CSV table of C-alpha atoms in Angstrom, one decimal:
chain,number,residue,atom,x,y,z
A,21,UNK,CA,0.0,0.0,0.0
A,22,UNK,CA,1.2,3.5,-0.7
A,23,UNK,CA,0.4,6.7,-0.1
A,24,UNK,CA,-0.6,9.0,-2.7
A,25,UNK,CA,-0.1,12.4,-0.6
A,26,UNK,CA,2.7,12.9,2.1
A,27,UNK,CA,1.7,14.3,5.1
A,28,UNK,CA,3.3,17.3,7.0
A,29,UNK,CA,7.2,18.1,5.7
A,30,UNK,CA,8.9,15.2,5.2
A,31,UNK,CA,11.7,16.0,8.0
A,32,UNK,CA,12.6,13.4,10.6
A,33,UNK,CA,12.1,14.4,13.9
A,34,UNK,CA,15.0,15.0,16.3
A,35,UNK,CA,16.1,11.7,18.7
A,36,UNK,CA,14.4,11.5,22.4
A,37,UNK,CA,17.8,10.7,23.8
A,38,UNK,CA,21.4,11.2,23.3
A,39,UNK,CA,24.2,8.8,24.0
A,40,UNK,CA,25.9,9.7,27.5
A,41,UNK,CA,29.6,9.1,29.1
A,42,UNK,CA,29.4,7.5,32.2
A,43,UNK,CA,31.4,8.3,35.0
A,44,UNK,CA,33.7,5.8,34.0
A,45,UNK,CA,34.1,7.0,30.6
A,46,UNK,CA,32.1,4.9,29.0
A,47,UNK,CA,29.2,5.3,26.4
A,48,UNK,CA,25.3,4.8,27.5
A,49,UNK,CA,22.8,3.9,24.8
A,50,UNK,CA,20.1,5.7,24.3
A,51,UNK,CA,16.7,5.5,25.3
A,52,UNK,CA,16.0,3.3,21.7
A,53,UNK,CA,18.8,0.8,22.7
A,54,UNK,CA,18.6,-0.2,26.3
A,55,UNK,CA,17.1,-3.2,27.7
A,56,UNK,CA,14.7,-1.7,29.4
A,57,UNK,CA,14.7,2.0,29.0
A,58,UNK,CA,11.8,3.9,30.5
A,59,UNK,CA,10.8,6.4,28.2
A,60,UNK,CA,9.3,10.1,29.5
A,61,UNK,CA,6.2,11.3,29.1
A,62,UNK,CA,6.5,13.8,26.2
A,63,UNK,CA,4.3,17.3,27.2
A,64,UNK,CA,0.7,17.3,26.3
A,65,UNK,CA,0.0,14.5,28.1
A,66,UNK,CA,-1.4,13.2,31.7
A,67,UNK,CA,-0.6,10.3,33.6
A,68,UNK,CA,-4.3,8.8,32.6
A,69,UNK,CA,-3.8,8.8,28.5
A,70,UNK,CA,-5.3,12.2,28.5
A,71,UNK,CA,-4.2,15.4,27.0
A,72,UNK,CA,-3.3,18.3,28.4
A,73,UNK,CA,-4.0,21.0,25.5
A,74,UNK,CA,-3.1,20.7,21.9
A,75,UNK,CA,0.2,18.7,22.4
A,76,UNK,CA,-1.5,15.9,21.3
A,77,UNK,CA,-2.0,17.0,17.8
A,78,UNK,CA,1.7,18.3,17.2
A,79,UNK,CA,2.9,15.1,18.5
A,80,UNK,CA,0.6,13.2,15.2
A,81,UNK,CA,2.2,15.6,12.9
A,82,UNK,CA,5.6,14.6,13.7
A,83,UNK,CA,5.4,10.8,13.7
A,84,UNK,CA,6.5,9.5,10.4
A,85,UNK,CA,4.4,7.4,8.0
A,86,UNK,CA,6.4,4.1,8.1
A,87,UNK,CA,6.1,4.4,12.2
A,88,UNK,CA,2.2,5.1,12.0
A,89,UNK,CA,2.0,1.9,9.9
A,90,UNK,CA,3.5,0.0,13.1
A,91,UNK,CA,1.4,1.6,15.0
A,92,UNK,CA,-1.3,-0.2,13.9
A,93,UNK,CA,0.1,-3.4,14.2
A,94,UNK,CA,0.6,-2.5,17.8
A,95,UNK,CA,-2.7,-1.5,18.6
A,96,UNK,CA,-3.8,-5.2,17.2
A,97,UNK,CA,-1.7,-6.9,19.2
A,98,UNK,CA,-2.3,-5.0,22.2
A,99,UNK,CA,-5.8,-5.5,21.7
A,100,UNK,CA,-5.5,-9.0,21.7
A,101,UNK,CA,-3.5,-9.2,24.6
A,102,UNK,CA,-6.3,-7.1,26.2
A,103,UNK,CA,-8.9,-9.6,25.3
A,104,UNK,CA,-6.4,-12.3,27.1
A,105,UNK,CA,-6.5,-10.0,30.2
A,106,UNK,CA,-2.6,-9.5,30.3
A,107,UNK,CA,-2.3,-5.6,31.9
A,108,UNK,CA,1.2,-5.0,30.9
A,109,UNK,CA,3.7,-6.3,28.4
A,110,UNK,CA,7.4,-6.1,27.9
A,111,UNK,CA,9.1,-4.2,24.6
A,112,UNK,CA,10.5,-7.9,23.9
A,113,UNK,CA,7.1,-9.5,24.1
A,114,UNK,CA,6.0,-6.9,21.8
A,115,UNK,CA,7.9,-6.5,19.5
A,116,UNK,CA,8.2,-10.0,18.9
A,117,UNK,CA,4.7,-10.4,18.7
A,118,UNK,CA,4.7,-7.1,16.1
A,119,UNK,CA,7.6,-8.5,14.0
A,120,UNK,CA,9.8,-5.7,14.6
A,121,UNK,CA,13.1,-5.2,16.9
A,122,UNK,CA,12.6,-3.8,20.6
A,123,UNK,CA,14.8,-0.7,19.7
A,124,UNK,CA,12.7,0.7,17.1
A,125,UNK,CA,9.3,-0.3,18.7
A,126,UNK,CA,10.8,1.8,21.7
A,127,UNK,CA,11.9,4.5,19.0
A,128,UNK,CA,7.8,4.5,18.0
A,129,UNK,CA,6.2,4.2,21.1
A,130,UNK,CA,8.6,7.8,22.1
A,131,UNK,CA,6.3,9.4,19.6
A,132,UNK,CA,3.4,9.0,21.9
A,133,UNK,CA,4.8,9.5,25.4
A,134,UNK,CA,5.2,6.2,26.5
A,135,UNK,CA,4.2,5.0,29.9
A,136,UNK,CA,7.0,1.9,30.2
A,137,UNK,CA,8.3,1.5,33.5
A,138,UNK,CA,11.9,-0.3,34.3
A,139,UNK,CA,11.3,-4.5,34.9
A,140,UNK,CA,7.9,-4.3,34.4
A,141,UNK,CA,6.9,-3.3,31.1
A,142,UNK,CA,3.9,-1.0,29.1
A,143,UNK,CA,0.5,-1.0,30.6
A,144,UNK,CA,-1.8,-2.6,27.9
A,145,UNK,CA,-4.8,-0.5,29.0
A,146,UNK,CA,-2.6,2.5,28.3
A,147,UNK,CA,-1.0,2.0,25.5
A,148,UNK,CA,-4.3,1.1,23.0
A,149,UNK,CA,-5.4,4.4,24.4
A,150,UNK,CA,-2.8,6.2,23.4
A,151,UNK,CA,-2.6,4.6,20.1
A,152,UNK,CA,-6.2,5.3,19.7
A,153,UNK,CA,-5.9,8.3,20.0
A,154,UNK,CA,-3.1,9.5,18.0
A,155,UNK,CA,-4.2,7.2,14.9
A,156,UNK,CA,-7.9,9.1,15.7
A,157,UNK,CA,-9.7,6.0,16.1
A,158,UNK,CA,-11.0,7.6,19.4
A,159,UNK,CA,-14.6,8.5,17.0
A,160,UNK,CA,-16.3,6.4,14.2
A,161,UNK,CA,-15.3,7.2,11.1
A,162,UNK,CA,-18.2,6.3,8.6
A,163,UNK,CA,-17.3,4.7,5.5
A,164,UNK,CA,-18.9,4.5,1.8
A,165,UNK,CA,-17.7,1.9,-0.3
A,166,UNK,CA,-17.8,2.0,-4.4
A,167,UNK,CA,-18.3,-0.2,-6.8
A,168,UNK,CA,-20.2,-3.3,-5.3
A,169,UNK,CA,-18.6,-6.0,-7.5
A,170,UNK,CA,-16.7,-8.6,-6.0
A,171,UNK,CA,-14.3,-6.6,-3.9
A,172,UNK,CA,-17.0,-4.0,-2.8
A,173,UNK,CA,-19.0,-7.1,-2.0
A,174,UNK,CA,-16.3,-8.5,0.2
A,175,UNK,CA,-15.9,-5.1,1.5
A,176,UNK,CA,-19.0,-4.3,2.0
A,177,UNK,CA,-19.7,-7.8,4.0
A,178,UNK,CA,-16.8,-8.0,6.4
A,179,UNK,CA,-17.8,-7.5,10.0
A,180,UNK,CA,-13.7,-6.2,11.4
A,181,UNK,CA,-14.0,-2.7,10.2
A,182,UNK,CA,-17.3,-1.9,12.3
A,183,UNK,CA,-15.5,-3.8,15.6
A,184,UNK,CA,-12.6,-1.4,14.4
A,185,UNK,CA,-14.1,1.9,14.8
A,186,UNK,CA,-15.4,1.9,10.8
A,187,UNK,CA,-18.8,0.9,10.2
A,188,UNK,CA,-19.6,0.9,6.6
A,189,UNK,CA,-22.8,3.2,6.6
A,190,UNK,CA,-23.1,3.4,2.7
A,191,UNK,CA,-22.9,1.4,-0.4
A,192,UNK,CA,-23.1,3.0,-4.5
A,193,UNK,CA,-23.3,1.1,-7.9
A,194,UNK,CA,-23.9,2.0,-11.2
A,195,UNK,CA,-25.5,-1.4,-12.0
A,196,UNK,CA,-29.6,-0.8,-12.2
A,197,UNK,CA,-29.6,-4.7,-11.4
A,198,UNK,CA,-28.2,-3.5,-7.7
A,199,UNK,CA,-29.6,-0.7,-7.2
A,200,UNK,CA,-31.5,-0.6,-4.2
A,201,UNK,CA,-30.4,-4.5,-3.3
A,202,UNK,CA,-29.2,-4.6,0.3
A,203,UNK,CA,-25.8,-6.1,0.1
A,204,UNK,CA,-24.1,-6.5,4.6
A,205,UNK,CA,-27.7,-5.5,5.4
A,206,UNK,CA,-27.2,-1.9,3.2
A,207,UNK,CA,-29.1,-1.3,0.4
A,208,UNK,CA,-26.9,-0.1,-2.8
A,209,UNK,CA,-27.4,3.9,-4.3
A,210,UNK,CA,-27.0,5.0,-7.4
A,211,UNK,CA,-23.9,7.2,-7.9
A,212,UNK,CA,-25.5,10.2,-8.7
A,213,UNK,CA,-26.5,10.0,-4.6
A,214,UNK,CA,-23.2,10.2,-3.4
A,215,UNK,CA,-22.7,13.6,-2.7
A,216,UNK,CA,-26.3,14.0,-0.8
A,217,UNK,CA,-26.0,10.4,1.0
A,218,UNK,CA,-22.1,11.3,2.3
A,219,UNK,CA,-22.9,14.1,3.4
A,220,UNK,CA,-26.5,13.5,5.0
A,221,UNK,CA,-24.5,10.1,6.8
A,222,UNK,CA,-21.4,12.0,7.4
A,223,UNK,CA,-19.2,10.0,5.7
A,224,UNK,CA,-15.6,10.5,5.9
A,225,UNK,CA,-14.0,7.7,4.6
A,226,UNK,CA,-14.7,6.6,1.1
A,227,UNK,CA,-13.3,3.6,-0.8
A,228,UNK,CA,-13.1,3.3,-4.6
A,229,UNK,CA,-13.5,-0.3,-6.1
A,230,UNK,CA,-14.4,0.5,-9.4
A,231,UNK,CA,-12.8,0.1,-12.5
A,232,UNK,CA,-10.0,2.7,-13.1
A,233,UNK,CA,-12.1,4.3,-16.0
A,234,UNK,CA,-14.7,5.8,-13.4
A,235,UNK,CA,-12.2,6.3,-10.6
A,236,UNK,CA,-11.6,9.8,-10.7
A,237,UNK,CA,-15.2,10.9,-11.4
A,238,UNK,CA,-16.2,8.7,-8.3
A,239,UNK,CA,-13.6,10.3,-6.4
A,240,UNK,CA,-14.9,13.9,-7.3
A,241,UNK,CA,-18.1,13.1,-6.0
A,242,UNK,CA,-17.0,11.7,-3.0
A,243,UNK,CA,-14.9,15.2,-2.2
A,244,UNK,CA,-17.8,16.9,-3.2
A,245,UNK,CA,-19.9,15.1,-0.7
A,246,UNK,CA,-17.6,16.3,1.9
A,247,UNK,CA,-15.6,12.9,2.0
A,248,UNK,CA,-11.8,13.9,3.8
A,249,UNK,CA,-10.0,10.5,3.4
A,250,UNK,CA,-9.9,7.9,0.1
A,251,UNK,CA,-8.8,4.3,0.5
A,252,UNK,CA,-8.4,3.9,-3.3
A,253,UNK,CA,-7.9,-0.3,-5.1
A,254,UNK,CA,-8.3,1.4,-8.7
A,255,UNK,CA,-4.8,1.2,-10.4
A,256,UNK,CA,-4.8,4.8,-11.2
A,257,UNK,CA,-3.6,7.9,-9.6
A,258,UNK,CA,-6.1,10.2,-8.3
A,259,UNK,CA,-6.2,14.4,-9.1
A,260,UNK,CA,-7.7,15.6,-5.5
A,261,UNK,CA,-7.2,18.8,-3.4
A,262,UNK,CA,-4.7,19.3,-1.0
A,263,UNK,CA,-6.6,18.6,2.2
A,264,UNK,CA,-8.0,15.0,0.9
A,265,UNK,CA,-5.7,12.2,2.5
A,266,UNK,CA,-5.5,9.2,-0.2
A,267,UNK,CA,-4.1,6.1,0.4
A,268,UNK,CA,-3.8,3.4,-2.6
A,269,UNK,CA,-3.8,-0.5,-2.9
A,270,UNK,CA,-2.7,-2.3,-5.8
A,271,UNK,CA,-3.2,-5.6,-5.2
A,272,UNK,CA,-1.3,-6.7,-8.5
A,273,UNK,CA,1.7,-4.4,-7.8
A,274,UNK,CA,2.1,-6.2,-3.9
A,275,UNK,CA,2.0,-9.4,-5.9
A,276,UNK,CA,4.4,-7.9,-8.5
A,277,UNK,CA,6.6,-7.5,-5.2
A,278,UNK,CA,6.3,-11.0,-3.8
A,279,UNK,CA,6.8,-12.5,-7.5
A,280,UNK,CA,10.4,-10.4,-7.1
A,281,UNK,CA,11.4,-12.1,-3.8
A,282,UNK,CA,10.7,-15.4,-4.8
A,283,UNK,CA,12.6,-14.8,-8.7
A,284,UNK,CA,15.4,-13.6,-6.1
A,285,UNK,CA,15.3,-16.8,-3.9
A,286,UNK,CA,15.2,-19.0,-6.9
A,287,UNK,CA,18.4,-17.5,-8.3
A,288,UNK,CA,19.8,-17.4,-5.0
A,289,UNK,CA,19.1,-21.3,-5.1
A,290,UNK,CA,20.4,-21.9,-8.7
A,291,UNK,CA,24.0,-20.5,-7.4
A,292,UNK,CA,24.1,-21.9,-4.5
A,293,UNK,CA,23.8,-25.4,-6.7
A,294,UNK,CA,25.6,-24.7,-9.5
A,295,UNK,CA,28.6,-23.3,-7.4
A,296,UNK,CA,28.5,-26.7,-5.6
A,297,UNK,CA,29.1,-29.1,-8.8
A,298,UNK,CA,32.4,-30.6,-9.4
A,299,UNK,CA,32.1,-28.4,-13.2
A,300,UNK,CA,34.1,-30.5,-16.4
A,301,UNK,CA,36.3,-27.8,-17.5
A,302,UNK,CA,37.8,-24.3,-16.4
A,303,UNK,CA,34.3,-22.6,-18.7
A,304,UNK,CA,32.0,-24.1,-16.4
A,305,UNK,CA,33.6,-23.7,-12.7
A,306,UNK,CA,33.8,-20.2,-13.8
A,307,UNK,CA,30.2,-19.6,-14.8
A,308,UNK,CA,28.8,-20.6,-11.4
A,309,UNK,CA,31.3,-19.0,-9.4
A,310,UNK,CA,29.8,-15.6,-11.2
A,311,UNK,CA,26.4,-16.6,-10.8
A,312,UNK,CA,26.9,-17.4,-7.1
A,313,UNK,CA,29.0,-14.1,-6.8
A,314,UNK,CA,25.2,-12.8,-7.9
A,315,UNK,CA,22.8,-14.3,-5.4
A,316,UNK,CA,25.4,-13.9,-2.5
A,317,UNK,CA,24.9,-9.7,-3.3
A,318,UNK,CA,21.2,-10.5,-3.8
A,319,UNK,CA,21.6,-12.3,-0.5
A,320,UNK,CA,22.7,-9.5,1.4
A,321,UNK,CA,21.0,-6.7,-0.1
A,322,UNK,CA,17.8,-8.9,1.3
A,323,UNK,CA,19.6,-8.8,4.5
A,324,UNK,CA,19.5,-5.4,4.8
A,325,UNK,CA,16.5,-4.8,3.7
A,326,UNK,CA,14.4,-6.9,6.4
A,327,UNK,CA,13.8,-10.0,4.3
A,328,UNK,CA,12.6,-8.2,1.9
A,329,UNK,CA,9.5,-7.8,2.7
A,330,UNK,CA,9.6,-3.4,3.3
A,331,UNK,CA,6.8,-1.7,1.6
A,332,UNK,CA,4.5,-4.8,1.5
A,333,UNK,CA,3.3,-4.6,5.5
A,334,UNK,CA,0.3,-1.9,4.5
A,335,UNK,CA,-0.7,-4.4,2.1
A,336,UNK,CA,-1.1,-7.7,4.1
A,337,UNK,CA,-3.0,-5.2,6.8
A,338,UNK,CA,-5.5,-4.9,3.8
A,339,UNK,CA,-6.5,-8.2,2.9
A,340,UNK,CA,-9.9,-9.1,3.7
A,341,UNK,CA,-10.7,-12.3,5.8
């Protein structure tokens, strides 16, 4: 999943903690790095998850995208553990269970004013409150889905977004055959409705499942029925105004993506067994010694990359169950 629109300017915000000299002369790591740093309170917030004026909202603007992404995962796991009753959680229980390193689950939980205390861990309760917050899930957003084919249909039927904070509230088609045909206990409007039915329903999410051809005519009346966010699966680039947030998913670029990791392996594979043949002549050692040379850089540039799998975590959050 990417998103079509940045949000605020781009800069990376300055580190919560520097490295320190002991007395003894020796370095301390940060708050990111130690076992089991307890990380401050930032200002604009209270010991309850509360604000304490608009702190809060500056706080949003300088968390950066990648980090919001995890955030969500958080809040799913934390949730879950909530369900379990568990009241606090360690960063290594965590962040195992999130798929990320302790350090920069630390590093994202900073952004919020995190409530971890030394040898015992985060309080659960706390930290999906905070999270809620800051990712504005602490009010419904309403959502309209378009184009009830068989995406929207999927969409339209799958009971996690209302337990989520989105209830689906409206449902458009240009089909005659559905007009008016309840589809998840909705009946389906005509497109020419959306701007009245958004805004009489106060809709502020609105997702496009049409084909790309109607897209941007579908996102137009969406904006003008006073629609501020766009979850977009058309493979097309929307035109909108500066204050709509758009976010798109191509389903056929993610599997684009995972058809590249698994050429990669293959190859990687393919070295690996050519370099281990005994080879006839000097011609063909040498070939697989170059192709192994290959896959060993293709090898480490997966390495450092995570496995590989960066850019592709929006998309598996998107998959419908």
């Amino acid at each position: 999943m990417v998103t079509q629109r940045g949000r605020g300017d781009g800069s990376t915000p300055p580190r919560a903690s520097r490295r320190r000299d002991n007395r003894d002369g020796r370095a301390t790591p940060d708050a990111d790095n130690a076992p089991t740093a307890e990380i401050p309170a930032v200002p604009g917030t209270n010991g309850n998850g509360g604000t304490t004026g608009d702190g809060g909202e500056a706080r949003a603007k300088s968390i950066p995208e990648a980090a919001v992404a995890r955030l969500a995962v958080y809040l799913r796991v934390l949730s879950g553990l909530a369900e379990q009753g568990a009241t606090t959680v360690s960063s290594e229980e965590l962040s195992q269970a999130a798929g990320v390193n302790s350090a920069k689950l630390r590093k994202d939980l900073s952004y919020l004013g995190s409530y971890g205390t030394r040898g015992v861990g985060y309080d659960v309760q706390v930290l999906v409150s905070q999270i809620e917050r800051i990712l504005g899930l602490t009010r419904k957003h309403r959502v309209a889905v378009v184009g009830i084919g068989n995406l929207g249909h999927a969409l339209a039927n799958y009971g996690g977004f209302p337990g989520r904070g989105f209830p689906v509230e409206a449902l458009f088609d240009l089909d005659p055959d559905l007009i008016g045909v309840p589809v998840g206990g909705l009946p389906v409007s005509h497109l020419d409705e959306i701007p009245q039915v958004c805004a009489e329903r106060q809709i502020s999410i609105g997702v496009i499942a049409t084909p790309p051809t109607a897209a941007q005519s579908v996102c137009d009346l969406l904006v003008a029925g006073g629609v501020q966010c766009i979850l977009n699966f058309a493979p097309v680039v929307l035109q909108v105004p500066p204050h709509i947030e758009v976010r798109k998913v191509d389903l056929a670029v993610e599997l684009q993506i995972l058809s590249f990791h698994v050429a990669r392996r293959a190859d990687h594979a393919l070295g690996n067994g050519a370099a281990g043949g005994d080879g006839h002549n000097g011609e063909q050692g040498a070939r697989p010694s170059a192709d192994n040379g290959k896959a060993g850089a293709l090898s480490r540039g997966k390495s450092a990359s995570g496995n590989g799998r960066a850019g592709t975590d929006g998309g598996r959050g998107m998959v419908v169950r």
